[in-house]
XYZ file of C-alpha atoms in Angstrom:
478
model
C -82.058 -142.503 24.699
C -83.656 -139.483 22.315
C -87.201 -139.973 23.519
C -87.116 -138.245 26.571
C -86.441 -135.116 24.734
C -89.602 -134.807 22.676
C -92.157 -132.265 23.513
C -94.575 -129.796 22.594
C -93.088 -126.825 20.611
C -95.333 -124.810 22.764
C -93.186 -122.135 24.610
C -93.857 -122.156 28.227
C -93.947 -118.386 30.380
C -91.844 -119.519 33.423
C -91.012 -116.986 36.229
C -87.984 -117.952 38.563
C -89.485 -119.311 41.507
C -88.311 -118.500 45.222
C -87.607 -121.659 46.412
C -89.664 -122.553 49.681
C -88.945 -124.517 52.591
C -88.841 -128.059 51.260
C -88.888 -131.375 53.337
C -85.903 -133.508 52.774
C -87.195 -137.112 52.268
C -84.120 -139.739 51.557
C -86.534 -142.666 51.706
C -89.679 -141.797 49.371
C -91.417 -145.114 48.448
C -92.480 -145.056 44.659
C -95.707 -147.166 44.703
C -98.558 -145.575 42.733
C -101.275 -143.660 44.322
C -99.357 -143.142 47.952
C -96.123 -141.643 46.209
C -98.743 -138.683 45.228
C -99.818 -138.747 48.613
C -96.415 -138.399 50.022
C -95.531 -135.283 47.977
C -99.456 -133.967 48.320
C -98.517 -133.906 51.932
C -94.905 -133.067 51.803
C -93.961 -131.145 48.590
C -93.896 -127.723 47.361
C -95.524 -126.604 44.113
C -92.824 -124.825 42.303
C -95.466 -124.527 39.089
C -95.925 -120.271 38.429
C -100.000 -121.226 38.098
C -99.349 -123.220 41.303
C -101.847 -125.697 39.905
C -99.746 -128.738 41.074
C -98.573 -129.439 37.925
C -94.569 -130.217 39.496
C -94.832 -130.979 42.950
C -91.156 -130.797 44.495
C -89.374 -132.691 47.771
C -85.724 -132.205 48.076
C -83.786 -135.091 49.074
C -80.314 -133.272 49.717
C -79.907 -129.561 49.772
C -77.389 -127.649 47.557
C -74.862 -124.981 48.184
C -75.431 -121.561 49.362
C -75.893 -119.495 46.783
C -78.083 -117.850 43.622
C -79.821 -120.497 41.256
C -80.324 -120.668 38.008
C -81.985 -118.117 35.874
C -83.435 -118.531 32.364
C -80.911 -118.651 29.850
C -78.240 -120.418 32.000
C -76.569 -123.397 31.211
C -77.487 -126.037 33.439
C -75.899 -129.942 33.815
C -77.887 -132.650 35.238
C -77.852 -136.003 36.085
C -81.348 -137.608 36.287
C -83.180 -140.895 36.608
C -86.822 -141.027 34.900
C -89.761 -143.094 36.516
C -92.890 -144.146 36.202
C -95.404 -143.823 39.421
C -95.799 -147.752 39.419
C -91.441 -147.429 40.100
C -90.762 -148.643 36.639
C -87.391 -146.712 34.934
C -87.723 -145.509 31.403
C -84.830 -143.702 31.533
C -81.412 -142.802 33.599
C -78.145 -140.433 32.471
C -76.116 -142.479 35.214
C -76.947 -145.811 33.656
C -75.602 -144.047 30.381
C -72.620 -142.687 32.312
C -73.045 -139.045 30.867
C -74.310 -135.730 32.476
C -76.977 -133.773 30.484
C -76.422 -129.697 29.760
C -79.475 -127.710 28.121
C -80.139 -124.017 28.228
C -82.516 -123.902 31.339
C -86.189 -121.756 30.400
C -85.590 -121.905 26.775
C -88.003 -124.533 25.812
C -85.013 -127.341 24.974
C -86.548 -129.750 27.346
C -89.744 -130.766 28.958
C -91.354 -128.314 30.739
C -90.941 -129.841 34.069
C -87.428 -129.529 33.535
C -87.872 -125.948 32.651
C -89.926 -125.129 35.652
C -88.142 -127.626 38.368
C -84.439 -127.148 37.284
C -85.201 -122.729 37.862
C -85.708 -124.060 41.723
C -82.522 -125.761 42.419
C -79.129 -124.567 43.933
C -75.905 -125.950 42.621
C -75.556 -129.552 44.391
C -79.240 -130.209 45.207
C -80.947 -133.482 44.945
C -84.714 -133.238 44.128
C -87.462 -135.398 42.855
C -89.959 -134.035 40.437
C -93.922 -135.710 40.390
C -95.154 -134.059 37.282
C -98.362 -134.353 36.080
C -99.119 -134.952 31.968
C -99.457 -131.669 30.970
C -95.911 -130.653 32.636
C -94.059 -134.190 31.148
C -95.298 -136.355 27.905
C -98.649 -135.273 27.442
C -101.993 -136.659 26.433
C -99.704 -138.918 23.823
C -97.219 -140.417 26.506
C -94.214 -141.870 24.598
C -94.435 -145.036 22.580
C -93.690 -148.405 24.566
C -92.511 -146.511 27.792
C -94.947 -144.264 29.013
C -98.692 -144.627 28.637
C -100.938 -141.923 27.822
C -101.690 -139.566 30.590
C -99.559 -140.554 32.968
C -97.834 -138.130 35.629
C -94.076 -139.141 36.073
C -91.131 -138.823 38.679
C -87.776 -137.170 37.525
C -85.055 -137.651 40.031
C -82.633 -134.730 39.076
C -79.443 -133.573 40.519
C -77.892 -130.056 39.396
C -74.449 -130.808 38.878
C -73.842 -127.107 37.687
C -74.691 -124.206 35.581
C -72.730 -121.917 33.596
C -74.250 -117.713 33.600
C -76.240 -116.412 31.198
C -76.518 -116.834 27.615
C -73.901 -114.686 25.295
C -75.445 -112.608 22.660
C -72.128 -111.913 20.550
C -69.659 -114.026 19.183
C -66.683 -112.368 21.512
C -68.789 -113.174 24.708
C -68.691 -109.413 25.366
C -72.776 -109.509 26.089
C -73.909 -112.078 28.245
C -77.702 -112.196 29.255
C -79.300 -113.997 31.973
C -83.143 -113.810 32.733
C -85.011 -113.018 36.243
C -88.163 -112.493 34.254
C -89.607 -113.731 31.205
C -91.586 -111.199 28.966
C -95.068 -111.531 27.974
C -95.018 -111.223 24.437
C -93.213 -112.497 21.472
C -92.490 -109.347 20.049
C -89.284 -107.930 20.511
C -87.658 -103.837 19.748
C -86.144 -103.040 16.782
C -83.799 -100.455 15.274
C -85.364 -97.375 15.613
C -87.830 -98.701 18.123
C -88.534 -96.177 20.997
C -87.652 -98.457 24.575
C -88.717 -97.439 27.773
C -86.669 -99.593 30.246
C -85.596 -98.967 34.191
C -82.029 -99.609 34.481
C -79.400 -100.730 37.270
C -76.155 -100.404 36.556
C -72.961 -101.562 39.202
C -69.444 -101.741 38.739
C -67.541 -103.808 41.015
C -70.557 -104.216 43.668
C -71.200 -99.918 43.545
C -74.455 -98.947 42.088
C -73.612 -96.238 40.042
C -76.842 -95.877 37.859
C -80.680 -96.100 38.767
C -83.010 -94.354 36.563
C -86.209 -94.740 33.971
C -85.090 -93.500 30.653
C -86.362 -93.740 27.175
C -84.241 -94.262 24.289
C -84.034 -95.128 20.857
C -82.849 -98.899 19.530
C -79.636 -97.597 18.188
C -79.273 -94.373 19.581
C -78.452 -95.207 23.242
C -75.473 -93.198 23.289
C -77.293 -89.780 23.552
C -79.231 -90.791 26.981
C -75.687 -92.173 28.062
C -77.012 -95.897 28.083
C -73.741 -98.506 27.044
C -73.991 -100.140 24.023
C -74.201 -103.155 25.494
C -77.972 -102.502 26.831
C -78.480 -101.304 23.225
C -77.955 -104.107 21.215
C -79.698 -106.630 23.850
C -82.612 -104.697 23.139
C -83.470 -106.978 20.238
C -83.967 -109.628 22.218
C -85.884 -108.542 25.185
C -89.582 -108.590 25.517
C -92.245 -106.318 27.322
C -92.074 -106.855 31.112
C -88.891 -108.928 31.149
C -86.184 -108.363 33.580
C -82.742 -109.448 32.613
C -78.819 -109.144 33.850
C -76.733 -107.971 31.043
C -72.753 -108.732 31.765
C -71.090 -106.311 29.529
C -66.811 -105.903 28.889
C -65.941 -102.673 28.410
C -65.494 -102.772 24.734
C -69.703 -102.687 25.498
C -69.608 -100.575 28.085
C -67.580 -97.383 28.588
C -64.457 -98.539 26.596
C -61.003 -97.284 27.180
C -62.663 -93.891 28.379
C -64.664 -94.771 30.865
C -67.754 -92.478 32.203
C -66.692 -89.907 34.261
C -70.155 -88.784 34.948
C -70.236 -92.397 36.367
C -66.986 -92.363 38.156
C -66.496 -95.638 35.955
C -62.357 -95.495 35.159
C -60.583 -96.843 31.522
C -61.526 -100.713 30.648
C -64.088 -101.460 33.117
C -67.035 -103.889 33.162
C -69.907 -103.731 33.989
C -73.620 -105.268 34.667
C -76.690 -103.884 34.315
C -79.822 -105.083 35.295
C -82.602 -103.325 32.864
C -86.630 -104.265 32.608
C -88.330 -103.252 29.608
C -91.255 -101.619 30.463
C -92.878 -100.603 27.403
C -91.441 -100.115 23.515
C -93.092 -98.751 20.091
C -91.666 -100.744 17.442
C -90.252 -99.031 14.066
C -91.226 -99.875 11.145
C -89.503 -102.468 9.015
C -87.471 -102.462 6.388
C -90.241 -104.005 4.514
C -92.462 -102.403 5.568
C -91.096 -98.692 3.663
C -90.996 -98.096 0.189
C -87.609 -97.116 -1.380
C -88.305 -93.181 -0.842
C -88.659 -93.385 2.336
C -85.613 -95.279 2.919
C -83.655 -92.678 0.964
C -85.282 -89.941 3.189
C -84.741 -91.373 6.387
C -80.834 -92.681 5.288
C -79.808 -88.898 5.260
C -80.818 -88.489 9.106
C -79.156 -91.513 9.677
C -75.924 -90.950 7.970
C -76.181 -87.652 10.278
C -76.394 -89.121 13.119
C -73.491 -91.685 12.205
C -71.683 -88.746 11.420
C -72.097 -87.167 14.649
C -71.514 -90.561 16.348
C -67.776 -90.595 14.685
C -67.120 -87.291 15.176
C -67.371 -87.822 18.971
C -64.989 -91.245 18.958
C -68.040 -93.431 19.390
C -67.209 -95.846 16.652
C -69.544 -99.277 17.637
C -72.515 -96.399 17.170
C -71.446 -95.180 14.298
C -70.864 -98.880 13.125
C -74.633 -99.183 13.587
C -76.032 -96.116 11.793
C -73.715 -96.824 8.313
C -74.893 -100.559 9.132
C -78.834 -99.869 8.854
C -78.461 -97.711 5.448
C -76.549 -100.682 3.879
C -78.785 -103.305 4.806
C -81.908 -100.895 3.648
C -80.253 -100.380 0.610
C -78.145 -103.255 -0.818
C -81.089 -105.418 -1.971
C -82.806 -102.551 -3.495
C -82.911 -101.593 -7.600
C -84.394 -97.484 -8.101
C -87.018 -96.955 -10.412
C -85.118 -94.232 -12.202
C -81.121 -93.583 -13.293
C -81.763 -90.588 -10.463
C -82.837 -92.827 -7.433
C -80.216 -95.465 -8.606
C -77.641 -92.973 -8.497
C -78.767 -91.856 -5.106
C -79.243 -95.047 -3.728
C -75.718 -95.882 -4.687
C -74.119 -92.481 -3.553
C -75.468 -93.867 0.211
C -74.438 -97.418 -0.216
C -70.761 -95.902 -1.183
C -70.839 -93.679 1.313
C -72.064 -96.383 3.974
C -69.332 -98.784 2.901
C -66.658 -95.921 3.072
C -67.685 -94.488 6.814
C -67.991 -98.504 8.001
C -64.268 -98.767 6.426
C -63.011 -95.829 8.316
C -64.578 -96.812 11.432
C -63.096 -100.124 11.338
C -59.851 -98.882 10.361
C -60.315 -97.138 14.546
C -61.454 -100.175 15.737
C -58.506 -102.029 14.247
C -60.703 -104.771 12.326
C -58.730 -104.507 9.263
C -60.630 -108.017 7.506
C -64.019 -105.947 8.103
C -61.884 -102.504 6.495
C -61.140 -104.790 3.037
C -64.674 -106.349 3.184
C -66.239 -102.817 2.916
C -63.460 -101.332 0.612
C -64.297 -104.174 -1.971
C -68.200 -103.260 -2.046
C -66.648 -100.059 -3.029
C -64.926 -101.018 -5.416
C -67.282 -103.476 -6.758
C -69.587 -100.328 -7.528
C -66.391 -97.882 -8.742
C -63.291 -99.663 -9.406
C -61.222 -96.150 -9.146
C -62.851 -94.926 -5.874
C -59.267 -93.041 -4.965
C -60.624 -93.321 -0.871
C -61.697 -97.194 -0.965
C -58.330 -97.935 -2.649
C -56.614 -95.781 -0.193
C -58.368 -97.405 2.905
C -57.654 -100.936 1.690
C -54.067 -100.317 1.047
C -53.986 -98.864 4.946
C -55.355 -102.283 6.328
C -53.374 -104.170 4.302
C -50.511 -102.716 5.508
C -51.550 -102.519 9.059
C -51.548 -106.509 8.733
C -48.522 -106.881 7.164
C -49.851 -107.711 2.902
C -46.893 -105.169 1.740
C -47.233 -106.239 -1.538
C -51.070 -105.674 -1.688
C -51.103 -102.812 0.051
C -48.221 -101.860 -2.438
C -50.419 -102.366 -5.590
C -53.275 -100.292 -3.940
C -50.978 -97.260 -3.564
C -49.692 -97.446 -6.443
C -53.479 -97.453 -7.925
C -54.423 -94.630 -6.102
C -51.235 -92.650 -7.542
C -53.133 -94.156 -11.322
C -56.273 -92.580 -10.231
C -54.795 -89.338 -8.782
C -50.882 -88.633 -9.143
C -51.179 -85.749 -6.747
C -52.292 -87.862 -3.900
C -49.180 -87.371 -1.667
C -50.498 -89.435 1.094
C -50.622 -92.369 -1.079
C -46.961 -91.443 -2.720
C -45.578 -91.940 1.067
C -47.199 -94.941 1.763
C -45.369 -96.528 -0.985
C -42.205 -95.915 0.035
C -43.336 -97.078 3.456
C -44.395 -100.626 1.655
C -40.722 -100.873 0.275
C -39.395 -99.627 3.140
C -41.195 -102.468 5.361
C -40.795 -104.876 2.614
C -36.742 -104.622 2.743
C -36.754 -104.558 6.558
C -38.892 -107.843 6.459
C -36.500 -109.362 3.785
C -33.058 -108.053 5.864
C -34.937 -109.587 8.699
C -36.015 -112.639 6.869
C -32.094 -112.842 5.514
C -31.145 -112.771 8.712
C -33.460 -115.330 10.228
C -32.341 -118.288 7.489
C -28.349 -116.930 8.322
C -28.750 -117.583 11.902
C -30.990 -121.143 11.217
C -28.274 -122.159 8.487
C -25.646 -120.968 10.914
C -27.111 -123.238 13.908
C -27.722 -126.305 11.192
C -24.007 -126.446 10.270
C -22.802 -125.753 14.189
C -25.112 -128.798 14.950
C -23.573 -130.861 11.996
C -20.144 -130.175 12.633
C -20.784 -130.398 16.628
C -22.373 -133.928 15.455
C -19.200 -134.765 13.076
C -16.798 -134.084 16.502
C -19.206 -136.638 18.610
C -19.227 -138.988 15.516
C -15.744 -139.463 15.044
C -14.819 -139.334 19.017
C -17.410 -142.145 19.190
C -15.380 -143.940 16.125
C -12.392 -143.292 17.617
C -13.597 -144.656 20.904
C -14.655 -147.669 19.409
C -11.153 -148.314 17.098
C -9.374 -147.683 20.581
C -11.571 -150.520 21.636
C -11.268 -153.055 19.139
C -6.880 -152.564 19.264
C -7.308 -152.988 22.496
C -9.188 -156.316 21.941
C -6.939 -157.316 19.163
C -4.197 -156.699 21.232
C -4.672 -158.785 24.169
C -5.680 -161.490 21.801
C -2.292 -161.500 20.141
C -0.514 -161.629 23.697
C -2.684 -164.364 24.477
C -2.303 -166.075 21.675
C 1.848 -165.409 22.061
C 1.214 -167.449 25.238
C -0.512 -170.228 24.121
C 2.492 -170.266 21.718
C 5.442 -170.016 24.649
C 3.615 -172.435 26.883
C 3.705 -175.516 23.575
């Protein structure tokens, strides 16, 4: 049943709260006005305002053990009543559980607030008043207006923290909700206090101040970098970070953090002065501020810190690609950075070893100069590097077009044919040995074929013979 999921889009500020001692109360009779007695005199307010607004009694305790934080997600089973005992709703009648990212708004804000409280295994029930529930509106044929409701609700589970990139290598769980809706962007000036611990040491405590993009040069992971974006003022958040976001294959010595560690840091932004915009700057200062950046992205690749450099090629591009120059001299400019952008993010990715993202950049090259000798060069490396011989083959061999002293390129080709005969030997080989198997099968087959028609010949003489001997018999006895 949908309805139970409408609510206000309103976005509720909800702190975890520390979960008090709670009366345990297996036999709570649902009859109107005494049920609000019962928890008056019995529950705990778990509302941040403490204004009553969920009143909680737990009627079987969980596990041991942390709760949820905001972000998490959470699977429920719950039953839905009204104060008179009437049901309007029940996942166990349905037979299904119910998951929803706890603190995020997805549910009613009871749910928000009362599901924060519970530990893995607990059994609570929920009196929430309108303004917590359904509102001044209710819900159409199953819950009048203004009416305070129970929510029976057992936490089945909950899964940590939210992830923030598509490889899960950021994943961000909330102690603290912010107080504003504005978040730091690139170039935006954080200052955050940060924890850091690897395997249970605390290795890093410190205020710092850094900028969105930049963290590399106050030696903050990349990981706390690019969560940045979706922190607010005053919140407080775990950040679970592999070491692709954290120190890498290096480590930190500095740290005493070895090769391929991860980490988790917990960081609270304290304050932050956004940047400006992209829309918000004119096309002139975007071309004067993507020459500092390209700098720095410079730097940042010089020094084997390719996700940073990633970043800095990343912000000229986006700046730039949707822009036209007034001028033949600021077009020319703005494509000289957009070229240059696309040529860095192909090199860097070429380190990284994400070869799709090397030919994605290559081709914007190209797009804007089909004989740009270093795009065709790059492209022809990835292509190789995932085994397109024969592409990589024709983009050599275009690079030797556009410059016939480009020795580099001269040697890759014979690498292409060289790889391109060993795969062919190798695929030559493969079919031998599968045609070589299919006719030992067949001819193993043909021997078990005619031993089984053999077999059965042997059989039928032997039948026909005792038939004659009887039939001989037959004959001698007349």
């Amino acid at each position: 049943m949908l309805f139970i999921w409408k609510r206000s889009t309103r976005k509720s500020s909800v702190t975890v709260c520390p979960q008090a001692d709670m009366t345990t109360d297996q036999n709570l009779s649902m009859d109107g006005p005494s049920t609000a007695a019962v928890f008056a005199a019995k529950g705990t307010d778990v509302t941040p305002k403490k204004d009553q607004g969920i009143v909680k009694l737990v009627k079987r305790h969980g596990h041991d053990g942390e709760r949820p934080m905001i972000g998490d997600r959470v699977t429920i089973h719950y039953t839905g009543s009204l104060l008179t005992g009437k049901k309007f709703d029940c996942s166990r009648d349905r037979k299904e559980s119910f998951s929803f990212n706890v603190g995020k708004g997805q549910v009613l804000k009871a749910w928000d607030i009362g599901v924060l409280s519970m530990q893995s295994g607990e059994v609570c029930t929920l009196l929430c008043k309108p303004e917590y529930a359904y509102g001044a509106a209710g819900n159409p044929d199953k819950i009048p207006p203004n009416s305070s409701v129970l929510f029976e609700i057992e936490l089945l589970k909950f899964e940590l923290g939210e992830m923030l990139t598509d490889d899960g290598g950021i994943v961000r769980r909330i102690k603290v909700k912010g107080d504003s809706y504005l978040n730091p962007n690139e170039g935006t000036v954080v200052d955050v206090h940060l924890e850091g611990r690897c395997d249970g040491r605390l290795f890093d405590s410190r205020d710092v101040s850094f900028v969105v993009s930049e963290s590399e040069d106050k030696g903050v992971p990349l990981g706390v970098d690019r969560a940045m974006d979706k922190m607010q003022k005053g919140e407080c958040c775990i950040l679970y970070l592999t070491h692709k976001y954290a120190f890498g294959h290096k480590g930190k010595a500095e740290f005493k953090i070895g090769p391929d560690k991860d980490v988790v840091y917990e960081v609270t932004l304290k304050d932050f002065k956004r940047a400006k915009e992209s829309w918000e700057m004119d096309l002139h200062e975007k071309l004067s501020q993507a020459s500092e950046i390209k700098h720095k992205g410079n730097q940042y690749f010089k020094a084997g810190h390719y996700y940073h450099a990633v970043i800095q090629y990343q912000r000229i591009v986006s700046w730039l690609e949707m822009e036209f120059g007034s001028g033949l001299e600021q077009q020319k400019r703005m494509n000289d950075f957009l070229l240059s952008a696309h040529l860095n993010l192909a090199l860097c990715f070429l380190r990284i070893q994400d070869f799709s993202l090397v030919v994605d950049n290559c081709n914007k090259v190209i797009d804007l100069d089909a004989s740009n000798e270093k795009a065709l060069y790059r492209r022809g490396e990835a292509r190789l590097l995932r085994n397109e011989f024969s592409l990589a083959l024709v983009d050599f061999q275009h690079v030797l077009q556009v410059n016939p002293a480009n020795r580099a390129a001269r040697n890759q080709i014979s690498n292409c044919q060289s790889k391109m005969k060993e795969y062919h030997e190798l695929d030559k080989r493969t079919y031998a040995n599968m045609f070589q198997k299919f006719a030992e099968r067949d001819t193993k087959d043909g021997r078990t074929k005619r031993r089984r028609d053999e077999s059965v010949r042997s059989s039928k003489n032997d039948e026909l013979g005792i038939k004659r001997r009887r039939s001989q018999d037959r004959l001698s006895c007349q």
